Coordinates of C-alpha atoms in Angstrom, one line a residue:
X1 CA 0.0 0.0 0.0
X2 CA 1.5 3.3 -1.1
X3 CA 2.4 6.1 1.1
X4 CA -0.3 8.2 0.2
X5 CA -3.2 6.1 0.2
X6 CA -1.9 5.1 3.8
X7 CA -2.1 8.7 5.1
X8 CA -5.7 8.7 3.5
X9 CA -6.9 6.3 5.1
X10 CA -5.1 7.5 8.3
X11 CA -7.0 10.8 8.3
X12 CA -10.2 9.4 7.5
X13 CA -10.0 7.2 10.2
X14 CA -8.8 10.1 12.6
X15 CA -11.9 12.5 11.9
X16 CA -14.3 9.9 12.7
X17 CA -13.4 9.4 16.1
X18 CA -13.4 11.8 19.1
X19 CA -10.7 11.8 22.0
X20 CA -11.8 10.6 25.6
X21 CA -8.2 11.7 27.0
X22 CA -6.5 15.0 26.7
X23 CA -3.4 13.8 25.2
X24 CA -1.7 15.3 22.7
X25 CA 1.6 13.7 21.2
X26 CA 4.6 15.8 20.0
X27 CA 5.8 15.8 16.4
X28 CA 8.9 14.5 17.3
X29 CA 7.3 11.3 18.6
X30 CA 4.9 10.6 15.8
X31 CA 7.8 11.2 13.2
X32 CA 10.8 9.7 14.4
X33 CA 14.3 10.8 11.9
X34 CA 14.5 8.2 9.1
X35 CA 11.0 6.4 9.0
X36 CA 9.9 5.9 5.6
X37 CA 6.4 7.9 4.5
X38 CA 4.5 4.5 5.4
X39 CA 5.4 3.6 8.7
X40 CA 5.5 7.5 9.7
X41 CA 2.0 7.0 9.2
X42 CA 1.4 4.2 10.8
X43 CA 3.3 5.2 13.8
X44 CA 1.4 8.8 14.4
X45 CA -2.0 6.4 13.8
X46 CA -0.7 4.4 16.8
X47 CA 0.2 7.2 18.9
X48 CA -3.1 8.8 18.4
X49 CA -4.9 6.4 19.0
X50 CA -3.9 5.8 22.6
X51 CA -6.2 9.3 22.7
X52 CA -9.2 7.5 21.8
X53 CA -11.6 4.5 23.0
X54 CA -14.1 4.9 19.6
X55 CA -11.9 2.4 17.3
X56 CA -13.6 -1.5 17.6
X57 CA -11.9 -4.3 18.4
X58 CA -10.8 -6.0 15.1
X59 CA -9.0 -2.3 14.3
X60 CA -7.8 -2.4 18.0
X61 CA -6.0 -5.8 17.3
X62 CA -4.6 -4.9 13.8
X63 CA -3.0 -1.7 14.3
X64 CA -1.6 -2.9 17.7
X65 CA -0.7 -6.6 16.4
X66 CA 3.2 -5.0 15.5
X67 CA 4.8 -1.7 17.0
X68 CA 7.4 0.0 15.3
X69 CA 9.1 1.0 19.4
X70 CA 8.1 0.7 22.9
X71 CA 7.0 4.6 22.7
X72 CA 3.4 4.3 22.0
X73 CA 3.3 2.1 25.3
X74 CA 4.8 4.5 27.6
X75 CA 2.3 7.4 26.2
X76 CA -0.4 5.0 27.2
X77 CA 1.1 5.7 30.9
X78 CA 1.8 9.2 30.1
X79 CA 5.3 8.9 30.7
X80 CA 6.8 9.7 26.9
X81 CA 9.6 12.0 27.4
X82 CA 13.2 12.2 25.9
X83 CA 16.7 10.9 26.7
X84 CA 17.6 14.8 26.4
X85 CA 14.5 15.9 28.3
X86 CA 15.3 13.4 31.4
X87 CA 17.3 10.3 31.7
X88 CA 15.4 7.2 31.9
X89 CA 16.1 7.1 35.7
X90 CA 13.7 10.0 36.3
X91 CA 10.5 8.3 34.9
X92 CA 8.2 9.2 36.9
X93 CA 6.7 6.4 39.3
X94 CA 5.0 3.6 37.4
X95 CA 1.1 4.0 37.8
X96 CA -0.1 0.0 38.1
X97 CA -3.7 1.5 38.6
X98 CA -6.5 4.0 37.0
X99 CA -7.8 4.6 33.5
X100 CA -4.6 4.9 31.9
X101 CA -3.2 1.7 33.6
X102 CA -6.6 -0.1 32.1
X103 CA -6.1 0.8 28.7
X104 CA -2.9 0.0 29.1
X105 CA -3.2 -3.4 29.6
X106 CA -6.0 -3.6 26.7
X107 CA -2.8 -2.5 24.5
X108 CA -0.5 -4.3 25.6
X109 CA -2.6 -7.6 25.2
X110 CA -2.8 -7.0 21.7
X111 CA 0.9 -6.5 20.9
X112 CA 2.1 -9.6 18.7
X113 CA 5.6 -8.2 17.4
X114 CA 7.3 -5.0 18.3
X115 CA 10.7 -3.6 17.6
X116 CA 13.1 -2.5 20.5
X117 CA 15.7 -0.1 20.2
X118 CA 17.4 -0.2 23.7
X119 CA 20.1 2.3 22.4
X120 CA 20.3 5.6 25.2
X121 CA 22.3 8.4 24.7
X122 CA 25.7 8.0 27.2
X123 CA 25.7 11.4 29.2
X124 CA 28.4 14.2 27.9
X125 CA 31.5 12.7 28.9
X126 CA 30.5 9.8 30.5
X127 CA 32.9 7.0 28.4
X128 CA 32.8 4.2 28.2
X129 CA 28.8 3.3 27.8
X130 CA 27.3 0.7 30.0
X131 CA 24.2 -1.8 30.7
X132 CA 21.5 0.4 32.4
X133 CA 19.4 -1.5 35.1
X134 CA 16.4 -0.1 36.7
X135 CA 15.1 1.6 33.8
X136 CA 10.9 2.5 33.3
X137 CA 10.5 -0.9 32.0
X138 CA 12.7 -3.2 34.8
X139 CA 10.6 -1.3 37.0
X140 CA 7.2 -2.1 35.4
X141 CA 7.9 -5.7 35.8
X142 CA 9.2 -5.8 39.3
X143 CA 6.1 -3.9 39.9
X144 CA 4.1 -6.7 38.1
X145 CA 6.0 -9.6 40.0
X146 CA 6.8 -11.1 37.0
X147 CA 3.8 -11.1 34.8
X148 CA 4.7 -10.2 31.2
X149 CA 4.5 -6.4 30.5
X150 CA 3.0 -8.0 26.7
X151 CA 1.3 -11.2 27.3
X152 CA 0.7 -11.7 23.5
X153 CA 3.8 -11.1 22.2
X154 CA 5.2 -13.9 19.6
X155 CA 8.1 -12.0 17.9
X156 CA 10.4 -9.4 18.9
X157 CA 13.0 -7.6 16.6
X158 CA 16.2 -6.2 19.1
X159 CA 17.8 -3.3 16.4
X160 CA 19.7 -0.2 17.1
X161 CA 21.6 1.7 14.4
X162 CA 23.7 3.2 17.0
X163 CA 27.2 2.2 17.7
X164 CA 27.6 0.2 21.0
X165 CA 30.4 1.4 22.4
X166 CA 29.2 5.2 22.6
X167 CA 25.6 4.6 23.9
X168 CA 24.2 2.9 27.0
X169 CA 21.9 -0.7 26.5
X170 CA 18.9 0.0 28.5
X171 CA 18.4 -3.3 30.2
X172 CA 15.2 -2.4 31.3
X173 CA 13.9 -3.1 27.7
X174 CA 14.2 -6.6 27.9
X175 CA 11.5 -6.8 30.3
X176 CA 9.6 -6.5 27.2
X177 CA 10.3 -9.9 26.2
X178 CA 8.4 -12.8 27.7
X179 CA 8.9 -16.5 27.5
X180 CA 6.3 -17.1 25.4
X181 CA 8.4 -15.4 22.2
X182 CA 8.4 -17.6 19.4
X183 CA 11.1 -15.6 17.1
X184 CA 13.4 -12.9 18.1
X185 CA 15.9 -11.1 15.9
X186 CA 19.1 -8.9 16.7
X187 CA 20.6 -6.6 14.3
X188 CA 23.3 -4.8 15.8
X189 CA 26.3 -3.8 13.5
X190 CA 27.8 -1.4 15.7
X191 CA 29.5 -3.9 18.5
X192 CA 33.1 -3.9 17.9
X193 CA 35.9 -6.4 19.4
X194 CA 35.8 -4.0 22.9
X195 CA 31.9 -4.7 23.3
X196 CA 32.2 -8.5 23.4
X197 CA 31.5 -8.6 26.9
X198 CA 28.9 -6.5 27.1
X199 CA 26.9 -8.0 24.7
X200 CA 27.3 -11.4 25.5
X201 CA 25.7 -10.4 28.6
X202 CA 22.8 -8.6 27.0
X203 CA 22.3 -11.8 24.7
X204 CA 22.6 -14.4 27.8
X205 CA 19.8 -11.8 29.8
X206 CA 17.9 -12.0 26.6
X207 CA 17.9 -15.6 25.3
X208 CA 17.9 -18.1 27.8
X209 CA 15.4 -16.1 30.4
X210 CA 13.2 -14.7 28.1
X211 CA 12.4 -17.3 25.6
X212 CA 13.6 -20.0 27.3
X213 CA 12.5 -23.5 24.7
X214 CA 9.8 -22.1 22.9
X215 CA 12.2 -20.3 20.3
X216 CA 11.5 -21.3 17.0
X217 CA 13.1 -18.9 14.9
X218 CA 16.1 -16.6 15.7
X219 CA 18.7 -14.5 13.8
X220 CA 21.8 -12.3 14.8
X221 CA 23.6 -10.1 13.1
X222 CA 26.2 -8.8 15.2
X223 CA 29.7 -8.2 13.4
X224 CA 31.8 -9.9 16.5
X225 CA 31.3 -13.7 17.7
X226 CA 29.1 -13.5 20.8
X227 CA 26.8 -16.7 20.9
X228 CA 27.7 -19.9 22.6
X229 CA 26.8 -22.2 19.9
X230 CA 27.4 -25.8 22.2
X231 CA 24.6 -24.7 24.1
X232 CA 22.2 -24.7 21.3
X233 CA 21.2 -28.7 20.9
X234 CA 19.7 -28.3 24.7
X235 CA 18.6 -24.3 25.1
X236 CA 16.7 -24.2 22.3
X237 CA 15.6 -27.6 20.8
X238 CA 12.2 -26.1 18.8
X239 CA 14.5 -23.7 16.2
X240 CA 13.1 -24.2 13.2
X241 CA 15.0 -20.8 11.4
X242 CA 18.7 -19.5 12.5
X243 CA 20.6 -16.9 10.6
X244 CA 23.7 -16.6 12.0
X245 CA 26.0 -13.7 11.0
X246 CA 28.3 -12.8 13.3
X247 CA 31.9 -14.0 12.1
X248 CA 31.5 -17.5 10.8
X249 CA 30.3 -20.8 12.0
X250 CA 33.3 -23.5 12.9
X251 CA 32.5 -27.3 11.3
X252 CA 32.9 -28.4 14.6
X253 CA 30.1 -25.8 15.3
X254 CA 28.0 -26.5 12.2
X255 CA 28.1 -30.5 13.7
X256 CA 25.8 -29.1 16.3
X257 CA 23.5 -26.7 14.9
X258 CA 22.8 -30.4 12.5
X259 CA 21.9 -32.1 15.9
X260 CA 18.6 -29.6 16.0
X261 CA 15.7 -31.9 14.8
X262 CA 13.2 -29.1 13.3
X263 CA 15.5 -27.1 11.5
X264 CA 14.0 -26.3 8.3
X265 CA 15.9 -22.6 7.5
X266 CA 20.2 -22.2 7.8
X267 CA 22.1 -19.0 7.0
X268 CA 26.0 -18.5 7.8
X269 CA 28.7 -16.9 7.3
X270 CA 31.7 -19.6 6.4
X271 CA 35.1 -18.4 7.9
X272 CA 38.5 -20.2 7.1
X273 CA 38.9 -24.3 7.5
X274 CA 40.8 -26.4 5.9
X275 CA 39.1 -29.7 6.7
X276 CA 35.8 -30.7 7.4
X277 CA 36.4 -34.6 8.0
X278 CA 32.6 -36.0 8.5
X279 CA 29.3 -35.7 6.7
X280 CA 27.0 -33.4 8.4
X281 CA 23.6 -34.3 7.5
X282 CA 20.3 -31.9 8.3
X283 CA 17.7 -34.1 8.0
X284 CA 14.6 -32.0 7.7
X285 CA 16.4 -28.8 6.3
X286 CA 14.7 -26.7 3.2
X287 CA 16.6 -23.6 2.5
X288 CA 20.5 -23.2 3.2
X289 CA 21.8 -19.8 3.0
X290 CA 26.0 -19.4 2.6
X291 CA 28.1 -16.5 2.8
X292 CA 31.7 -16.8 2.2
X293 CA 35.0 -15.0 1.1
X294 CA 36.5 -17.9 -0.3
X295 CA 35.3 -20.6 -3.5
X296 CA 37.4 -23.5 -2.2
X297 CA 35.3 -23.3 1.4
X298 CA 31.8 -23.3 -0.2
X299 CA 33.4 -26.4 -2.3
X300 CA 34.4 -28.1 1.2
X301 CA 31.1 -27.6 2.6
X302 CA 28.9 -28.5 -0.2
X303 CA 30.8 -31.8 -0.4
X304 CA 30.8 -32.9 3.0
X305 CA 27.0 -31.7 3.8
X306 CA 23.8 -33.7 3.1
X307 CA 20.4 -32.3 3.1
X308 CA 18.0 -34.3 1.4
X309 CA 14.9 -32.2 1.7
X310 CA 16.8 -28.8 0.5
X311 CA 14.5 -27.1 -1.9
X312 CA 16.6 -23.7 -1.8
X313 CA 20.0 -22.6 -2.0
X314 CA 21.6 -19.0 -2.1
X315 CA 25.5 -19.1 -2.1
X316 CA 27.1 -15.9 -2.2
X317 CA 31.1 -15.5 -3.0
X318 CA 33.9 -13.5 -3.1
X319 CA 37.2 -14.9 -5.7
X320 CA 40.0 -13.0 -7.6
X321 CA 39.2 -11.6 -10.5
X322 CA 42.4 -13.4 -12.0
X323 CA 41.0 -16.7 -11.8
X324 CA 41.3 -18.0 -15.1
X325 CA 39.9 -21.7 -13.4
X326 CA 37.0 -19.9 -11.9
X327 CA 33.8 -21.0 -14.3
X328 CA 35.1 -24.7 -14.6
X329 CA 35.8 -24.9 -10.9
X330 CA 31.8 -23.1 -10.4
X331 CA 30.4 -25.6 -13.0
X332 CA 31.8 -28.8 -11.4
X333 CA 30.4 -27.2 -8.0
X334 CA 26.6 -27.0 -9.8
X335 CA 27.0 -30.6 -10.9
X336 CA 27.7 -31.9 -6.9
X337 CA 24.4 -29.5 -6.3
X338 CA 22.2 -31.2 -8.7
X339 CA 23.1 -34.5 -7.7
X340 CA 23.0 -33.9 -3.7
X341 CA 19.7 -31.6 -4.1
X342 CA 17.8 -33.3 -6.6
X343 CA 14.6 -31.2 -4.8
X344 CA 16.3 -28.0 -5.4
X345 CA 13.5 -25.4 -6.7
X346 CA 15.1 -22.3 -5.9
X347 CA 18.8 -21.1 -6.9
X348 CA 20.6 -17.9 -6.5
X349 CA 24.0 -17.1 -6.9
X350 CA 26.0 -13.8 -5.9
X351 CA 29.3 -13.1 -7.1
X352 CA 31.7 -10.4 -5.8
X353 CA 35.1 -9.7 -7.2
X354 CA 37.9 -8.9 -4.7
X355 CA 40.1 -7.2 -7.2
X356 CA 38.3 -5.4 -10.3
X357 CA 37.7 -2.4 -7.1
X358 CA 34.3 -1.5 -9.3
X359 CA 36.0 -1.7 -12.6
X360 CA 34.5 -4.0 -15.4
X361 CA 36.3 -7.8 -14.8
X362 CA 39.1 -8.4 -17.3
X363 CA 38.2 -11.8 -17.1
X364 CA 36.5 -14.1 -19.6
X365 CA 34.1 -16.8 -18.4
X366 CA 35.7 -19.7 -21.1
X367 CA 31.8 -21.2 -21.5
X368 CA 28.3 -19.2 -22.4
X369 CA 25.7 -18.8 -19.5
X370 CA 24.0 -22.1 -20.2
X371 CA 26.8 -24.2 -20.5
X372 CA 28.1 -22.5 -17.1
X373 CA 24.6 -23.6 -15.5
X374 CA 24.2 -26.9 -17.9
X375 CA 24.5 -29.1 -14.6
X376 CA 21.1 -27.8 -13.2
X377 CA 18.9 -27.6 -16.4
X378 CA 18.1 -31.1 -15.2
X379 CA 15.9 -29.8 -11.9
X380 CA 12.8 -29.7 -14.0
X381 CA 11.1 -28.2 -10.6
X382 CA 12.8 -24.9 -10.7
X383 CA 10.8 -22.1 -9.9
X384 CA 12.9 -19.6 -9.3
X385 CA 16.6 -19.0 -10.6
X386 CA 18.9 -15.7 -9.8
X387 CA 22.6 -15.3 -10.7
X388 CA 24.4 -11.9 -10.1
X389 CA 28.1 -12.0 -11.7
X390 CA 30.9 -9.1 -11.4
X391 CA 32.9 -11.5 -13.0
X392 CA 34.1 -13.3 -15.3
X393 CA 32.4 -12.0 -18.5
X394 CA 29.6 -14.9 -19.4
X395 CA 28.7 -14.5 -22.9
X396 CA 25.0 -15.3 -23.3
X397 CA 22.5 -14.9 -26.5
X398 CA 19.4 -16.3 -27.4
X399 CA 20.1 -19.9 -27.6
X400 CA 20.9 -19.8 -24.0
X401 CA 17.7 -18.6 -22.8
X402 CA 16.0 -21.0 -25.0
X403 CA 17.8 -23.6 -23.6
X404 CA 16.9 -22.2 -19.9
X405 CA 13.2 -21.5 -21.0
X406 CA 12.8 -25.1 -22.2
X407 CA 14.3 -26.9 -18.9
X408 CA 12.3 -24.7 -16.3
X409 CA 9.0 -25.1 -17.2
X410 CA 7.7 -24.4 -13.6
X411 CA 10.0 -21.5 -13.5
X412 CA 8.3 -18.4 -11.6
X413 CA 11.2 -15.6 -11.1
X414 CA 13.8 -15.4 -13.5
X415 CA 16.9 -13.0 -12.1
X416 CA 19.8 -12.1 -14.5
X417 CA 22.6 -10.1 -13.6
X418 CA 26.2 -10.1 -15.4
X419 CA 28.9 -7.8 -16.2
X420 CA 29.9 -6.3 -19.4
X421 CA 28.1 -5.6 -22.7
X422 CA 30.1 -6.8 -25.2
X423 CA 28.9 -8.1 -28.5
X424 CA 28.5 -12.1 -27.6
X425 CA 25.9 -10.8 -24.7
X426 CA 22.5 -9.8 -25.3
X427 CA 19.0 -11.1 -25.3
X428 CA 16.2 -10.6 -27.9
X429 CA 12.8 -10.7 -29.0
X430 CA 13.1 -14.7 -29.4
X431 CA 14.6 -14.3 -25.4
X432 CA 11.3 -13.0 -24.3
X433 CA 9.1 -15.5 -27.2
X434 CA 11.1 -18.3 -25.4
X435 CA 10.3 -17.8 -21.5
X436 CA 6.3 -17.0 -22.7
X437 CA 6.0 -20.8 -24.7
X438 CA 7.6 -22.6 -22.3
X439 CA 7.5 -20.8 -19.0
X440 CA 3.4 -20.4 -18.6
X441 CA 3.6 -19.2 -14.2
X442 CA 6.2 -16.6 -15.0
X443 CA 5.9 -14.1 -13.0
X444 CA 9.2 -11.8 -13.2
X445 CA 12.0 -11.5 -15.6
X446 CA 15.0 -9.6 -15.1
X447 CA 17.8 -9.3 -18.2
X448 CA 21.2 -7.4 -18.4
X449 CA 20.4 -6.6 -22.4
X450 CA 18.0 -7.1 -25.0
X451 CA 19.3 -6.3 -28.8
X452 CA 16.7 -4.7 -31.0
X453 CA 16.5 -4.4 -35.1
X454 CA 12.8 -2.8 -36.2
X455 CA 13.4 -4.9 -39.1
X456 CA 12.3 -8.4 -37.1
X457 CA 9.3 -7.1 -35.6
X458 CA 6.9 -9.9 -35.8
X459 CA 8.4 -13.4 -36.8
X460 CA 9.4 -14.1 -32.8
X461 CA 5.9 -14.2 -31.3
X462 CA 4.7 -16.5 -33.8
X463 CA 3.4 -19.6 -31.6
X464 CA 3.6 -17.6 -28.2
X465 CA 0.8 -18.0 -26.7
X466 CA -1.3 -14.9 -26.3
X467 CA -1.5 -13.4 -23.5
X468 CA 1.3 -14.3 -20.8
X469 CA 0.5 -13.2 -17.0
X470 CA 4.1 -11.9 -16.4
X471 CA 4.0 -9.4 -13.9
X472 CA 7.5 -7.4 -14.4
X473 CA 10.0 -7.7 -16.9
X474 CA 12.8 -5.5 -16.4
X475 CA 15.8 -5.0 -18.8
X476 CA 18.9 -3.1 -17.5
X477 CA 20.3 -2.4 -21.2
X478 CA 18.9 -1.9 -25.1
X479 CA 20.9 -2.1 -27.9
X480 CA 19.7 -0.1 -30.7
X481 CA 21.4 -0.1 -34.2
X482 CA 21.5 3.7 -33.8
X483 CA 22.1 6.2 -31.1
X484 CA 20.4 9.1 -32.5
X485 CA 17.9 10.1 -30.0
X486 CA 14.9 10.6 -32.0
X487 CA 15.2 7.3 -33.9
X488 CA 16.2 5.9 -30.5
X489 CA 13.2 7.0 -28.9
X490 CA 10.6 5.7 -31.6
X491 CA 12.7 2.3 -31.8
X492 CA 12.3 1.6 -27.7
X493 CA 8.9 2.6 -28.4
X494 CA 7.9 -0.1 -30.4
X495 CA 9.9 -2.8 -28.8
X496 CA 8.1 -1.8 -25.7
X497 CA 4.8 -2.3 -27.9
X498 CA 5.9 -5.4 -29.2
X499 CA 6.9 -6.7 -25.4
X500 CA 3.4 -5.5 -23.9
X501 CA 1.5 -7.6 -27.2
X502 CA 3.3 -11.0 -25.3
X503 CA 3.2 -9.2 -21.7
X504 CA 0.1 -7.4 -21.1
X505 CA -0.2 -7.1 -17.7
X506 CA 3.4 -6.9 -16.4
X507 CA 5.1 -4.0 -15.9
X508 CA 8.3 -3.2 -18.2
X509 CA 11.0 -1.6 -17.2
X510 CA 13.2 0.0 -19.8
X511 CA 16.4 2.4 -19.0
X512 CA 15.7 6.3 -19.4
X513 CA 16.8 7.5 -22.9
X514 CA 18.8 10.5 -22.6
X515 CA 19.7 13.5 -25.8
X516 CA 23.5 14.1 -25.5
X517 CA 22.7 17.3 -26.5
X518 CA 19.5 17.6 -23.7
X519 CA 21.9 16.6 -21.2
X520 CA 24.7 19.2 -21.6
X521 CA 22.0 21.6 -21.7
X522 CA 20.6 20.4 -18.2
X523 CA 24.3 20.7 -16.8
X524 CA 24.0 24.4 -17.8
X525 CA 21.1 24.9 -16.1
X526 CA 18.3 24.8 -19.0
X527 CA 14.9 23.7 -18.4
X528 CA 14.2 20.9 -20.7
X529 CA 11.3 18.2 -20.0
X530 CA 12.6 14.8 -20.2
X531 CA 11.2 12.1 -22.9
X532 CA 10.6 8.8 -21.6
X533 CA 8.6 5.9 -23.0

């Protein structure tokens, strides 16, 4: 839902109801710094609405299901102030009792997921930052003898933008958490090697009393090691989906995480071995995730691990652009894929190059884009395919998509994204003809180039049938046998007709066409309007 139409729908609602409680929020705490247009809105709803008692229940329990922040509880209790206004040790008293305290715990009952940010501003010169205890919300729950401040609450997300070694944890936000949480995600990127401690603490406060064995899904994003995996197998025994991104998982470690029964989601982040000795086998796992800054580790773990129910697989890599043995190497890895994850129905791959530093790779690939992904055109159950290459140059034309077109039939996303634009890479008209005959659930279609003459116009669509339901095609490049603007123009024109005959309904993305001469005349300062199609 767009922006606008959310704000609409916001004011509507708000002239239809009348306030029972004189409270009138600030701007600054209905439009915190950064929010996008969307949640701005649906954050002054929820703050506004604390004001009034007119809105039913099944509105009630929507709007309150997920909070963006803890805020729009404490205006319940009249209590919202700032860090700069007071520290969070001058809270007033907590009020357990009265109207306020009633519709309180009417909100709060209704809270399913909300987002903490337990970031506080250290004092002027008060370095380094520490855990604060006995904050508003430690203080809520001492006062409730241990009831859960949100009784409902299934899934919490623990995020702070703010570096950790410059601003105080407020402890006293964990009391949020109770131990009926079912997911629980930490993104914090600003913990560095000095915050170890620290953190570990705030992880070991927040883990193992407030979610106890009903965790089911959890992910940390933290950029230094501060989980004890061992204790996984018996702390929580339920997980069902762990990301893990916080400076690699050991195979010792990875032996472990394999011993959880559920497990149906992986991500990690590989960091150097040099042996991984036994099979690991996750028996019920579905998608695997892999980060890594080296081929030859992905290699080592792809070998040695079994997962017989895997239906997806993102891999995402980092090699020297000097490689010359790079695309064999890659298409001997697909072929160990194919025949370990015969189920596979979603592949993507991301390539990074550690030494082109942005520059176009000097490489070539050696093989075109379908014999690079030959190996998997034999999982006839694809349904979804995305590969993303700084290098090596893969040449590609529009035998290859044919080829891809005619081995996917079930294919639903198709994702292209390679380097270069030489000669020996492009799609066509026959490119787009292909993927409508043989791909009928398409859905989206992504393409580095498509090469256009006027003169073919028709001869491609012959036998497509009429109409496909693709939703988006997007193409980052055309090729036009001329690159005069006004013949440019008329010829993206009618390639976008001709693509809208096949693809009615999807949305088609072409690149802006720019006049050379338009655009010096911008950089003077001339007010042209721009021509798009």
């Amino acid at each position: 839902m767009s922006a606008i139409i959310f704000n609409d729908i916001l004011y509507h609602i708000l002239s239809h109801i009348t306030a029972d409680i004189d409270i009138q929020p600030t701007f600054e705490s209905c439009f915190p710094s950064g929010a996008s247009k969307s949640n701005t809105a649906r954050c002054t709803l929820a703050r506004l609405a604390t004001a009034h008692s007119s809105f039913t229940k099944p509105a009630l329990a929507a709007l309150w299901g997920f909070l963006p922040s803890d805020k729009a509880l404490k205006h319940i209790l009249w209590v919202i102030k700032t860090e700069e206004d007071s520290p969070l040790e001058n809270y007033e008293a907590v009020v357990t009792h009265g109207p306020s305290w009633t519709r309180f715990q009417e909100y709060a009952s209704l809270v399913r997921t909300i987002t903490i940010d337990p970031s506080v501003r250290t004092a002027h010169g008060q370095y380094p930052s520490k855990l604060r205890h006995g904050t508003f919300w430690a203080r809520l729950s001492s006062a409730l003898g241990g009831t859960p401040i949100l009784p409902g609450l299934k899934s919490a997300i623990l995020f702070s933008m703010h570096h950790f070694g410059e601003y105080d944890f407020d402890m006293g936000s964990l009391c949020l958490l109770n131990p009926s949480i079912h997911d629980l995600n930490v993104l914090f990127l600003g913990v560095g090697r000095g915050e170890q401690g620290n953190f570990r603490t705030v992880l070991s406060t927040c883990l193992p009393s407030a979610t106890g064995h009903t965790l089911e899904t959890l992910s940390v994003i933290v950029p230094v090691p501060v989980l004890d995996i061992n204790a996984f197998p018996q702390s929580y025994p339920r997980l069902r989906r762990l990301k893990i991104d916080e400076g690699g998982i050991l195979p010792e470690q990875l032996t472990l995480l394999a011993t959880l029964p559920d497990l149906e989601y992986l991500s990690i982040v590989l960091p150097p071995f040099e042996h991984l000795h036994i099979p690991v086998v996750f028996p019920e796992l579905r998608s695997l995730e892999i980060f890594s800054y080296a081929f030859v580790w992905i290699k080592l773990l792809i070998a040695h691990m079994a997962c017989p129910k895997l239906q997806s697989l993102f891999i995402s890599e980092t090699h020297p652009d000097s490689d010359d043995t790079y695309s064999q190497e890659l298409s001997d890895l697909l072929r160990t894929v194919t025949s370990k994850y015969p189920s596979l129905m979603a592949f993507r791959w991301d390539n990074r190059d550690i030494t082109s530093a942005g520059m176009e790779s000097a490489s070539k690939a050696g093989m075109t884009l379908a014999e690079l992904f030959d190996p998997m055109l034999s999982l006839r159950a694809m349904r979804s395919f995305s590969a993303s290459f700084i290098g090596p140059l893969i040449p590609y034309s529009p035998s290859d998509f044919q080829k891809m077109a005619e081995a996917w039939p079930e294919l639903e996303t198709f994702n292209l994204a390679l380097a270069g634009s030489g000669p020996d890479q492009y799609a066509d008209l026959q490119s787009l003809a292909s993927f409508a005959r043989h791909c009928p659930r398409l859905l989206e279609l992504r393409i580095p180039t498509i090469k256009f003459n006027p003169s073919d116009t028709s001869a491609p669509f012959v036998g497509s049938p009429m109409p496909h339901w693709l939703q988006e095609l997007k193409v980052a490049k055309v090729a036009l046998p001329t690159d005069e603007f006004e013949e440019v123009t008329r010829q993206q024109t009618v390639l976008l007709g001709l693509a809208k005959q096949v693809f009615p309904s999807a949305r088609i993305n072409f690149p802006v066409i720019r006049n050379r001469l338009r655009s010096r005349m911008l950089m003077a300062g001339a007010n042209i309007p721009d021509k798009r199609i």
